[in-house]
Tab-separated table of N, CA, C and O in Angstrom:
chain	number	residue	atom	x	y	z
L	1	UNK	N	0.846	-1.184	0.000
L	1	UNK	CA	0.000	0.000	0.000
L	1	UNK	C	0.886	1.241	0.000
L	1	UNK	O	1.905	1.165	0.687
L	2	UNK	N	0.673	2.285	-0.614
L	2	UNK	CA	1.353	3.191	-0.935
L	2	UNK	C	0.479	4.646	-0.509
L	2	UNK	O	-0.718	4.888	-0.661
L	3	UNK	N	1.753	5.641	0.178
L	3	UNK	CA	0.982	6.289	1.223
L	3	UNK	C	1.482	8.297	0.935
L	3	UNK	O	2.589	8.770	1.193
L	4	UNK	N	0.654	8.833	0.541
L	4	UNK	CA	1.056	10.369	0.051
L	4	UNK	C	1.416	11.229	1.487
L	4	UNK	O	0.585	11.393	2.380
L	5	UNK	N	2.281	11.547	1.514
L	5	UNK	CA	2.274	12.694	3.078
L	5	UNK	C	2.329	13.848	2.376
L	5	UNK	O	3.122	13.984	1.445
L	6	UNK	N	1.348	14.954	2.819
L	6	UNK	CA	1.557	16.671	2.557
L	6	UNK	C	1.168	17.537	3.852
L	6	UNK	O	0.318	17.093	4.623
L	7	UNK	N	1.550	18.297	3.999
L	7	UNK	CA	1.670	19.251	5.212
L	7	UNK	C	0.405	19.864	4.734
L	7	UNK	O	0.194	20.219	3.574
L	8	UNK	N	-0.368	19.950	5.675
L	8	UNK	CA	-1.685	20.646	5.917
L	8	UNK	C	-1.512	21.767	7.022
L	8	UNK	O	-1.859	21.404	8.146
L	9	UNK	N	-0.938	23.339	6.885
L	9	UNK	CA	-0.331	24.308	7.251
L	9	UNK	C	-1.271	24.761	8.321
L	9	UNK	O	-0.827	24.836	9.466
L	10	UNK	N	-2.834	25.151	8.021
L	10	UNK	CA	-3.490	25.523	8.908
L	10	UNK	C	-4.302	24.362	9.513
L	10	UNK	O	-5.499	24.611	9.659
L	11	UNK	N	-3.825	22.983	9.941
L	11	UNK	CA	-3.852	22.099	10.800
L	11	UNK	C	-3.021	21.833	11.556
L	11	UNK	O	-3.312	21.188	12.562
L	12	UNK	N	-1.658	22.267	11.298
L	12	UNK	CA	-0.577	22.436	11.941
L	12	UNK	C	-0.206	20.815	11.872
L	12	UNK	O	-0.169	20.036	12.824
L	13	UNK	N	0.051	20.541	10.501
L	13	UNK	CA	0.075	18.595	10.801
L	13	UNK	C	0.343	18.309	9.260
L	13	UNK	O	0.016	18.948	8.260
L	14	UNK	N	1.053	17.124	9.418
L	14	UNK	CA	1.477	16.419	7.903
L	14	UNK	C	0.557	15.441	7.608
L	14	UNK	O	0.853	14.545	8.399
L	15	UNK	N	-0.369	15.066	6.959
L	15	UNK	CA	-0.896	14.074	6.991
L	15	UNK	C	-0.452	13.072	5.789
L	15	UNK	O	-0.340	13.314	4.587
L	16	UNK	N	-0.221	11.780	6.560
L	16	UNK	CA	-0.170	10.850	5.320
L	16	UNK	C	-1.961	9.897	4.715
L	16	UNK	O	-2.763	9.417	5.517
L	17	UNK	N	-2.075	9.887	3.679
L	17	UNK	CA	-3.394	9.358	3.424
L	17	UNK	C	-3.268	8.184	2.224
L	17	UNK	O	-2.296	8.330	1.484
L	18	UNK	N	-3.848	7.424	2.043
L	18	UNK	CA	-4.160	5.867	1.176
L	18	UNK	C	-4.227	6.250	0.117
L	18	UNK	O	-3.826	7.358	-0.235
L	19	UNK	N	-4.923	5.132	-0.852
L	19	UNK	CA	-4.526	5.466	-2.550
L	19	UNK	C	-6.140	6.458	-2.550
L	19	UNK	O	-6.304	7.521	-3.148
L	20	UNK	N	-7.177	5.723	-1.697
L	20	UNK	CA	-8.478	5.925	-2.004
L	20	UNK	C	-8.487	7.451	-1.090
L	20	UNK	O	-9.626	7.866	-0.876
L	21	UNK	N	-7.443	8.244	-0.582
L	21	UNK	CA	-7.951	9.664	-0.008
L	21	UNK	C	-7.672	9.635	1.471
L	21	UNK	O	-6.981	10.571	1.874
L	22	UNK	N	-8.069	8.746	2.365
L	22	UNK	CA	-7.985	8.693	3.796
L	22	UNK	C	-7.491	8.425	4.520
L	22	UNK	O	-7.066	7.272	4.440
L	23	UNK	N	-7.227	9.013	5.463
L	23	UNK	CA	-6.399	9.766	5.939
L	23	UNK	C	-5.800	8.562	7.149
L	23	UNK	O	-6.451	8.412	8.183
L	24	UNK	N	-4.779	7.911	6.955
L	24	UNK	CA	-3.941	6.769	7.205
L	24	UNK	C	-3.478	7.469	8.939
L	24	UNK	O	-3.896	6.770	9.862
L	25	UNK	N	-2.734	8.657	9.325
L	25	UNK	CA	-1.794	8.834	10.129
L	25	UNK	C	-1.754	10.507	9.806
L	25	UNK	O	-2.310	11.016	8.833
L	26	UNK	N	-0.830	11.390	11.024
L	26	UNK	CA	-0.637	12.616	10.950
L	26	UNK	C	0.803	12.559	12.064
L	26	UNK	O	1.218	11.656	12.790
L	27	UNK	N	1.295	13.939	11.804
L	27	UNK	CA	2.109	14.075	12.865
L	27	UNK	C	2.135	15.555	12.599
L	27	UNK	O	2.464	16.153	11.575
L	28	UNK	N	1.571	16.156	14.148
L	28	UNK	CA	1.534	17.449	14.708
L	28	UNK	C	2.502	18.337	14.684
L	28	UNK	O	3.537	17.904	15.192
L	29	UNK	N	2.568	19.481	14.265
L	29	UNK	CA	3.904	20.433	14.726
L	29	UNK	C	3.969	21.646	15.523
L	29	UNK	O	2.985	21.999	16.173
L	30	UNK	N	4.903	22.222	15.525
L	30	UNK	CA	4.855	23.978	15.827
L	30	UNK	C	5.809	24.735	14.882
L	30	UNK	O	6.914	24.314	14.541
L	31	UNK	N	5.314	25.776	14.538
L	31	UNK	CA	6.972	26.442	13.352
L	31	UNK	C	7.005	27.363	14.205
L	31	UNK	O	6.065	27.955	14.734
L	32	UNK	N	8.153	27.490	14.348
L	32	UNK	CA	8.484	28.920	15.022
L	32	UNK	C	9.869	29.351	14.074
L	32	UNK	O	10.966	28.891	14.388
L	33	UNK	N	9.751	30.063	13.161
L	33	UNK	CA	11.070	30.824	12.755
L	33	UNK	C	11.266	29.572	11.799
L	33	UNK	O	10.328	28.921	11.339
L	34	UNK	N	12.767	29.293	11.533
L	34	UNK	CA	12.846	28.128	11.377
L	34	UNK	C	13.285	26.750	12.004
L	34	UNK	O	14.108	25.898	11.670
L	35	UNK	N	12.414	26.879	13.034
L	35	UNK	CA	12.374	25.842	13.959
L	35	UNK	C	10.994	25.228	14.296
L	35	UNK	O	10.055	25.781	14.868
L	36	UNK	N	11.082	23.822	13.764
L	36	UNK	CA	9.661	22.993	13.768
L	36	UNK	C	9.896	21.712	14.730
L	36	UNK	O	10.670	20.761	14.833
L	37	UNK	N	8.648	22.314	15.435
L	37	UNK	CA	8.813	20.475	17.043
L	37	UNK	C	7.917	19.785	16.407
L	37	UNK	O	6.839	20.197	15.979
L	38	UNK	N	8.312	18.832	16.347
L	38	UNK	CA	7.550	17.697	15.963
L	38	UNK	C	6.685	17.245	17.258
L	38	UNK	O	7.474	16.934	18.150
L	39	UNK	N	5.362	17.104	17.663
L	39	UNK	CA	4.864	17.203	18.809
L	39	UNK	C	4.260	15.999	19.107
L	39	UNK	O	4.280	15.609	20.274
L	40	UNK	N	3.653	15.260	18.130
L	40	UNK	CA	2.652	14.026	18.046
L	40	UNK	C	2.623	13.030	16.788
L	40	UNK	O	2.023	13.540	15.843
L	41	UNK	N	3.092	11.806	16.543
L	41	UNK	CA	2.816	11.541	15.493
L	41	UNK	C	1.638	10.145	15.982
L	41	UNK	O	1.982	9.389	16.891
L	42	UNK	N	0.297	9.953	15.274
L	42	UNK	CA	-1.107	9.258	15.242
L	42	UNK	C	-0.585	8.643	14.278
L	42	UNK	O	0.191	9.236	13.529
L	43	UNK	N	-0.953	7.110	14.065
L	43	UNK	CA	-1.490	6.181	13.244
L	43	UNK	C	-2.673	5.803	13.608
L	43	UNK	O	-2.739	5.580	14.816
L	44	UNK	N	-4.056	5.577	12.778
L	44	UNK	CA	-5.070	5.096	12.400
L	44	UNK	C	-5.059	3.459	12.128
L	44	UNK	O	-4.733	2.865	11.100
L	45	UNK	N	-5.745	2.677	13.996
L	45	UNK	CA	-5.488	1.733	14.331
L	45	UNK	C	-6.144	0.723	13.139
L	45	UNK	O	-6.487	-0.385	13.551
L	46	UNK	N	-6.310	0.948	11.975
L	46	UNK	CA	-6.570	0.308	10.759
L	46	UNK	C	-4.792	0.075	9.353
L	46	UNK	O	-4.465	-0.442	8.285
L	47	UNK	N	-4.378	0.746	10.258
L	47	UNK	CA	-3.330	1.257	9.265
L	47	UNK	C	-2.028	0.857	9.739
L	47	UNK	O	-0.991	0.942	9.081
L	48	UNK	N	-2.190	0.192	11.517
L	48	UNK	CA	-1.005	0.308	12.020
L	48	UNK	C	-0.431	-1.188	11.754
L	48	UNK	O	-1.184	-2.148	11.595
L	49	UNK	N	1.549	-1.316	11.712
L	49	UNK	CA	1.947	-2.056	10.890
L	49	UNK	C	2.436	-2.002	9.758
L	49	UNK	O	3.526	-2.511	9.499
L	50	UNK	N	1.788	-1.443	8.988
L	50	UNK	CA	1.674	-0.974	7.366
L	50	UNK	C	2.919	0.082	6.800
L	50	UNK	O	3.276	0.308	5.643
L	51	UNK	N	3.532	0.744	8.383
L	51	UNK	CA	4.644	1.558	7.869
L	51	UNK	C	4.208	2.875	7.460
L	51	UNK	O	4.773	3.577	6.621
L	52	UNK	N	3.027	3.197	8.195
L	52	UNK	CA	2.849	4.524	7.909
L	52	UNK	C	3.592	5.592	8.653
L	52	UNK	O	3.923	6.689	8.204
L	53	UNK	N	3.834	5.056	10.002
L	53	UNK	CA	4.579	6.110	11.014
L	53	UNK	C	5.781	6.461	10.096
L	53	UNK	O	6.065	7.602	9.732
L	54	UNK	N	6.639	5.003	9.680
L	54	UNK	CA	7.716	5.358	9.224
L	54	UNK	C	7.963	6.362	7.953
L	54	UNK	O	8.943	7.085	7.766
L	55	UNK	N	6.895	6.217	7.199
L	55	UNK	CA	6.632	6.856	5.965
L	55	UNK	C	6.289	8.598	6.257
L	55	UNK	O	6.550	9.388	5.350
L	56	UNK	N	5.728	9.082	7.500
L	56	UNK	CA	5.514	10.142	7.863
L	56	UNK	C	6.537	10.778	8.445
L	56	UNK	O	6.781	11.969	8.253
L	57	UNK	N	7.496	9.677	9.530
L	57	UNK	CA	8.648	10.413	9.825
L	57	UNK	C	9.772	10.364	8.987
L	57	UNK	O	10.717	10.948	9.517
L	58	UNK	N	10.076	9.832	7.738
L	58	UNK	CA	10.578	10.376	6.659
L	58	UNK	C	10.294	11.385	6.020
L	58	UNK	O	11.204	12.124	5.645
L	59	UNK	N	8.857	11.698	5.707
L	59	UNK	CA	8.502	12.791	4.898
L	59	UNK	C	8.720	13.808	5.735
L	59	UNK	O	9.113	14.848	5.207
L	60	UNK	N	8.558	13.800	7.027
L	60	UNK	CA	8.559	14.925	7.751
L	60	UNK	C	10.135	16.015	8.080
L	60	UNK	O	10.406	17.210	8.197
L	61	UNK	N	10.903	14.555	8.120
L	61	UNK	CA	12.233	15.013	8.195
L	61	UNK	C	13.148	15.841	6.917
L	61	UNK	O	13.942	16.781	6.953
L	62	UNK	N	12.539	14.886	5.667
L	62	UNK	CA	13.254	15.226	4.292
L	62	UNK	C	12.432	16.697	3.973
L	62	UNK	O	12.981	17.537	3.260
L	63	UNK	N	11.295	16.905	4.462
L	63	UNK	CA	10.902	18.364	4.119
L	63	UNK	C	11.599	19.352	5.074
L	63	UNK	O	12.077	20.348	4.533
L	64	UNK	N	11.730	19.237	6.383
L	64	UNK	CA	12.244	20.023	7.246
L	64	UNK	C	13.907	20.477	6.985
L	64	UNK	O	14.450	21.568	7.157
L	65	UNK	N	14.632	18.769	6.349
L	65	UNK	CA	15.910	19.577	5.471
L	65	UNK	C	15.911	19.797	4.259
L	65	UNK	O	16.960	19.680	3.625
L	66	UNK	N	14.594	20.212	3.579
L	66	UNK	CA	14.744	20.384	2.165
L	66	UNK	C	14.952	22.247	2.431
L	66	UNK	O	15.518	23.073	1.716
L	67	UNK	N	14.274	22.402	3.675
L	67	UNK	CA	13.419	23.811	4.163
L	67	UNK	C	14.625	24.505	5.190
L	67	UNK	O	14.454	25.533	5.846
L	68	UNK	N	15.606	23.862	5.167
L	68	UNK	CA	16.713	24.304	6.051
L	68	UNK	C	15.913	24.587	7.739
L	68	UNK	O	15.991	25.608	8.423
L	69	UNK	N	15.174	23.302	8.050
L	69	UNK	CA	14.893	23.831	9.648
L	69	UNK	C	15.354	23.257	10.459
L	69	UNK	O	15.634	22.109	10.113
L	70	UNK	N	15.686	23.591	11.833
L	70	UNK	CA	16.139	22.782	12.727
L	70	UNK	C	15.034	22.647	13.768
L	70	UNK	O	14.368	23.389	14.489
L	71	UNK	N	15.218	20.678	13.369
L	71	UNK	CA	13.988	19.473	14.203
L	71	UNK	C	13.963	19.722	15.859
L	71	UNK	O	15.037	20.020	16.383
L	72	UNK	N	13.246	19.653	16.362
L	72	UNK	CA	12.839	19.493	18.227
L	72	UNK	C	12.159	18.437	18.066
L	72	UNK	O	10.993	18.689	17.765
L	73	UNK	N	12.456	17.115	18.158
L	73	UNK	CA	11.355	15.913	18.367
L	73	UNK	C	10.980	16.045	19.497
L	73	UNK	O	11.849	16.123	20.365
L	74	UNK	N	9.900	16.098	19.793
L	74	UNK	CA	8.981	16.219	21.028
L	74	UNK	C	8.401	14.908	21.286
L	74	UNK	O	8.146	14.366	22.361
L	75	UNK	N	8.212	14.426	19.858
L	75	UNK	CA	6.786	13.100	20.118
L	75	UNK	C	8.082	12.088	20.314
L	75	UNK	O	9.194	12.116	19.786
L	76	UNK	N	7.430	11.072	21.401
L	76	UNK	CA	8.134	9.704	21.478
L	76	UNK	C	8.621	8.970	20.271
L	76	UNK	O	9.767	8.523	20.228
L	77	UNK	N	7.663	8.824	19.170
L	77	UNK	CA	7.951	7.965	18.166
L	77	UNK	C	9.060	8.737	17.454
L	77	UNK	O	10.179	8.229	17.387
L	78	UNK	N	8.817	9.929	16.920
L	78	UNK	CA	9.642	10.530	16.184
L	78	UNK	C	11.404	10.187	16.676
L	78	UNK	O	12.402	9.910	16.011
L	79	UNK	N	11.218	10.327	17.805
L	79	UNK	CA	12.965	10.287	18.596
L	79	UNK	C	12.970	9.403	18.680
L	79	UNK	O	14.116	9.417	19.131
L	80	UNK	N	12.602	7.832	18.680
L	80	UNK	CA	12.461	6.592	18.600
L	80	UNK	C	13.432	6.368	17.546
L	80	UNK	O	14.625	6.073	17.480
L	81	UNK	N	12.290	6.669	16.589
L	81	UNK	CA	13.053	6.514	15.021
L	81	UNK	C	13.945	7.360	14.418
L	81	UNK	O	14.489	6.795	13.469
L	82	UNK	N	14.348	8.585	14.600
L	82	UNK	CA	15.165	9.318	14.904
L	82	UNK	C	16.559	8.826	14.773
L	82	UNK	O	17.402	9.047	13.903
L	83	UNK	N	16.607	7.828	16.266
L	83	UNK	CA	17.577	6.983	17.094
L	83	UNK	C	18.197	5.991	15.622
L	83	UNK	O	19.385	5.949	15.304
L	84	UNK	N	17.334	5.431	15.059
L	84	UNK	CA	17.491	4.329	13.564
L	84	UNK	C	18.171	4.980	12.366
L	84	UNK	O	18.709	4.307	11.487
L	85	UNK	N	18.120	6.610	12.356
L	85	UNK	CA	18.269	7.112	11.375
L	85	UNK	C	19.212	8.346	11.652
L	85	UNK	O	18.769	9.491	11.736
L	86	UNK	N	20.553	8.023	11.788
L	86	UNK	CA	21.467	9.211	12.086
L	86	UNK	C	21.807	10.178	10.877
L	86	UNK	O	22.539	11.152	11.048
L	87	UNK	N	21.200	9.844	9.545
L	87	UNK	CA	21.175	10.526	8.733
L	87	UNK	C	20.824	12.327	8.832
L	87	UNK	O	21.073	13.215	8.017
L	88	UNK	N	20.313	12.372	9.864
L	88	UNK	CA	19.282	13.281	10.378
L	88	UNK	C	19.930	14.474	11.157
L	88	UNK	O	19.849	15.701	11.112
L	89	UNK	N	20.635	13.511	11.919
L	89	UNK	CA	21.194	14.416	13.125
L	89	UNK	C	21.588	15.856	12.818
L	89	UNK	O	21.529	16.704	13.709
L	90	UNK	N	22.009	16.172	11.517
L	90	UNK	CA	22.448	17.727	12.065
L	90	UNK	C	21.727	18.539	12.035
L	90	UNK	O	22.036	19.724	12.156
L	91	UNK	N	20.170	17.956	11.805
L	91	UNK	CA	19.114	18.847	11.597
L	91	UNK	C	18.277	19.007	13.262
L	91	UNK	O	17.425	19.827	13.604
L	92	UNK	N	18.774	18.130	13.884
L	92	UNK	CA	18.041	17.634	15.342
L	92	UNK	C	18.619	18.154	16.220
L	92	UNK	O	19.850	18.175	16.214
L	93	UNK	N	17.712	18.856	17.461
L	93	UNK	CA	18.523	19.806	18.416
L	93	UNK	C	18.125	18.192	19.538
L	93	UNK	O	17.201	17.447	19.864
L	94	UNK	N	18.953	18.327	19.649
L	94	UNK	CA	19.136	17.438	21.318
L	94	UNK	C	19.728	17.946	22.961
L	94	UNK	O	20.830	18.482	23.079
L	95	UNK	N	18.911	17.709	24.029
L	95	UNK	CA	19.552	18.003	24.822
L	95	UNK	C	19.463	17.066	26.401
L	95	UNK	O	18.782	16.128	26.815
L	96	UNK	N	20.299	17.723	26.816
L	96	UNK	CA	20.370	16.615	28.269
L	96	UNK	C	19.599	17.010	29.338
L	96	UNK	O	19.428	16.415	30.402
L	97	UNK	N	19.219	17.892	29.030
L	97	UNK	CA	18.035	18.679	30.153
L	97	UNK	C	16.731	18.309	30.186
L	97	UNK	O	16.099	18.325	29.130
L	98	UNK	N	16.129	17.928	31.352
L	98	UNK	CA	15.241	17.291	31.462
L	98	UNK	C	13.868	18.302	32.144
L	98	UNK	O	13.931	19.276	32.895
L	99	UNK	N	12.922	17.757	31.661
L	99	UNK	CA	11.902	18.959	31.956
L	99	UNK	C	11.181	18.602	33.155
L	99	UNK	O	10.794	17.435	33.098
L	100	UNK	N	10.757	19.411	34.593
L	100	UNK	CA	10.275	18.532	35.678
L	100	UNK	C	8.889	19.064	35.373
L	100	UNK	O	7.919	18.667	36.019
């Protein structure tokens, strides 16, 4: 199954969607400047398995360095996979500080 991701600007979210339109998965953001947190990424418990997360946190990343921004993964999954893909890193702010 083959899966389209496009940034939907005034949803504040990328959505990836199916061949037939619907809407598979999203992952939430914030832009500030050029700096985008990745906040939430949803799969659609019909969809999960299928590689949609992965397909969203690719698209999400390859637009953010097509766009020269620097990443804040916020959402669990994103920094998960993140972790798999050091390709990434110089776009990714990381830090050791922990939030109470």
């Amino acid at each position: 199954m083959q899966f389209t991701v496009t940034d939907a600007p005034t949803r504040e979210r990328f959505e990836a969607r199916d061949e037939s339109g619907a809407v598979a998965g999203f992952v939430t953001y914030q832009l500030t400047g050029s700096i985008i947190a990745y906040t939430h990424t949803e799969v659609d418990p019909a969809y999960e398995g299928k590689g949609v997360g992965s397909t969203l946190a690719r698209a999400v990343m390859d637009d953010a360095r097509s766009k020269r921004r620097t990443v804040v993964p916020i959402c669990p999954f994103l920094a998960d996979w993140l972790v798999k893909h050091p390709e990434y890193e110089g776009i990714v702010v990381r830090t050791t500080r922990k939030i109470k």
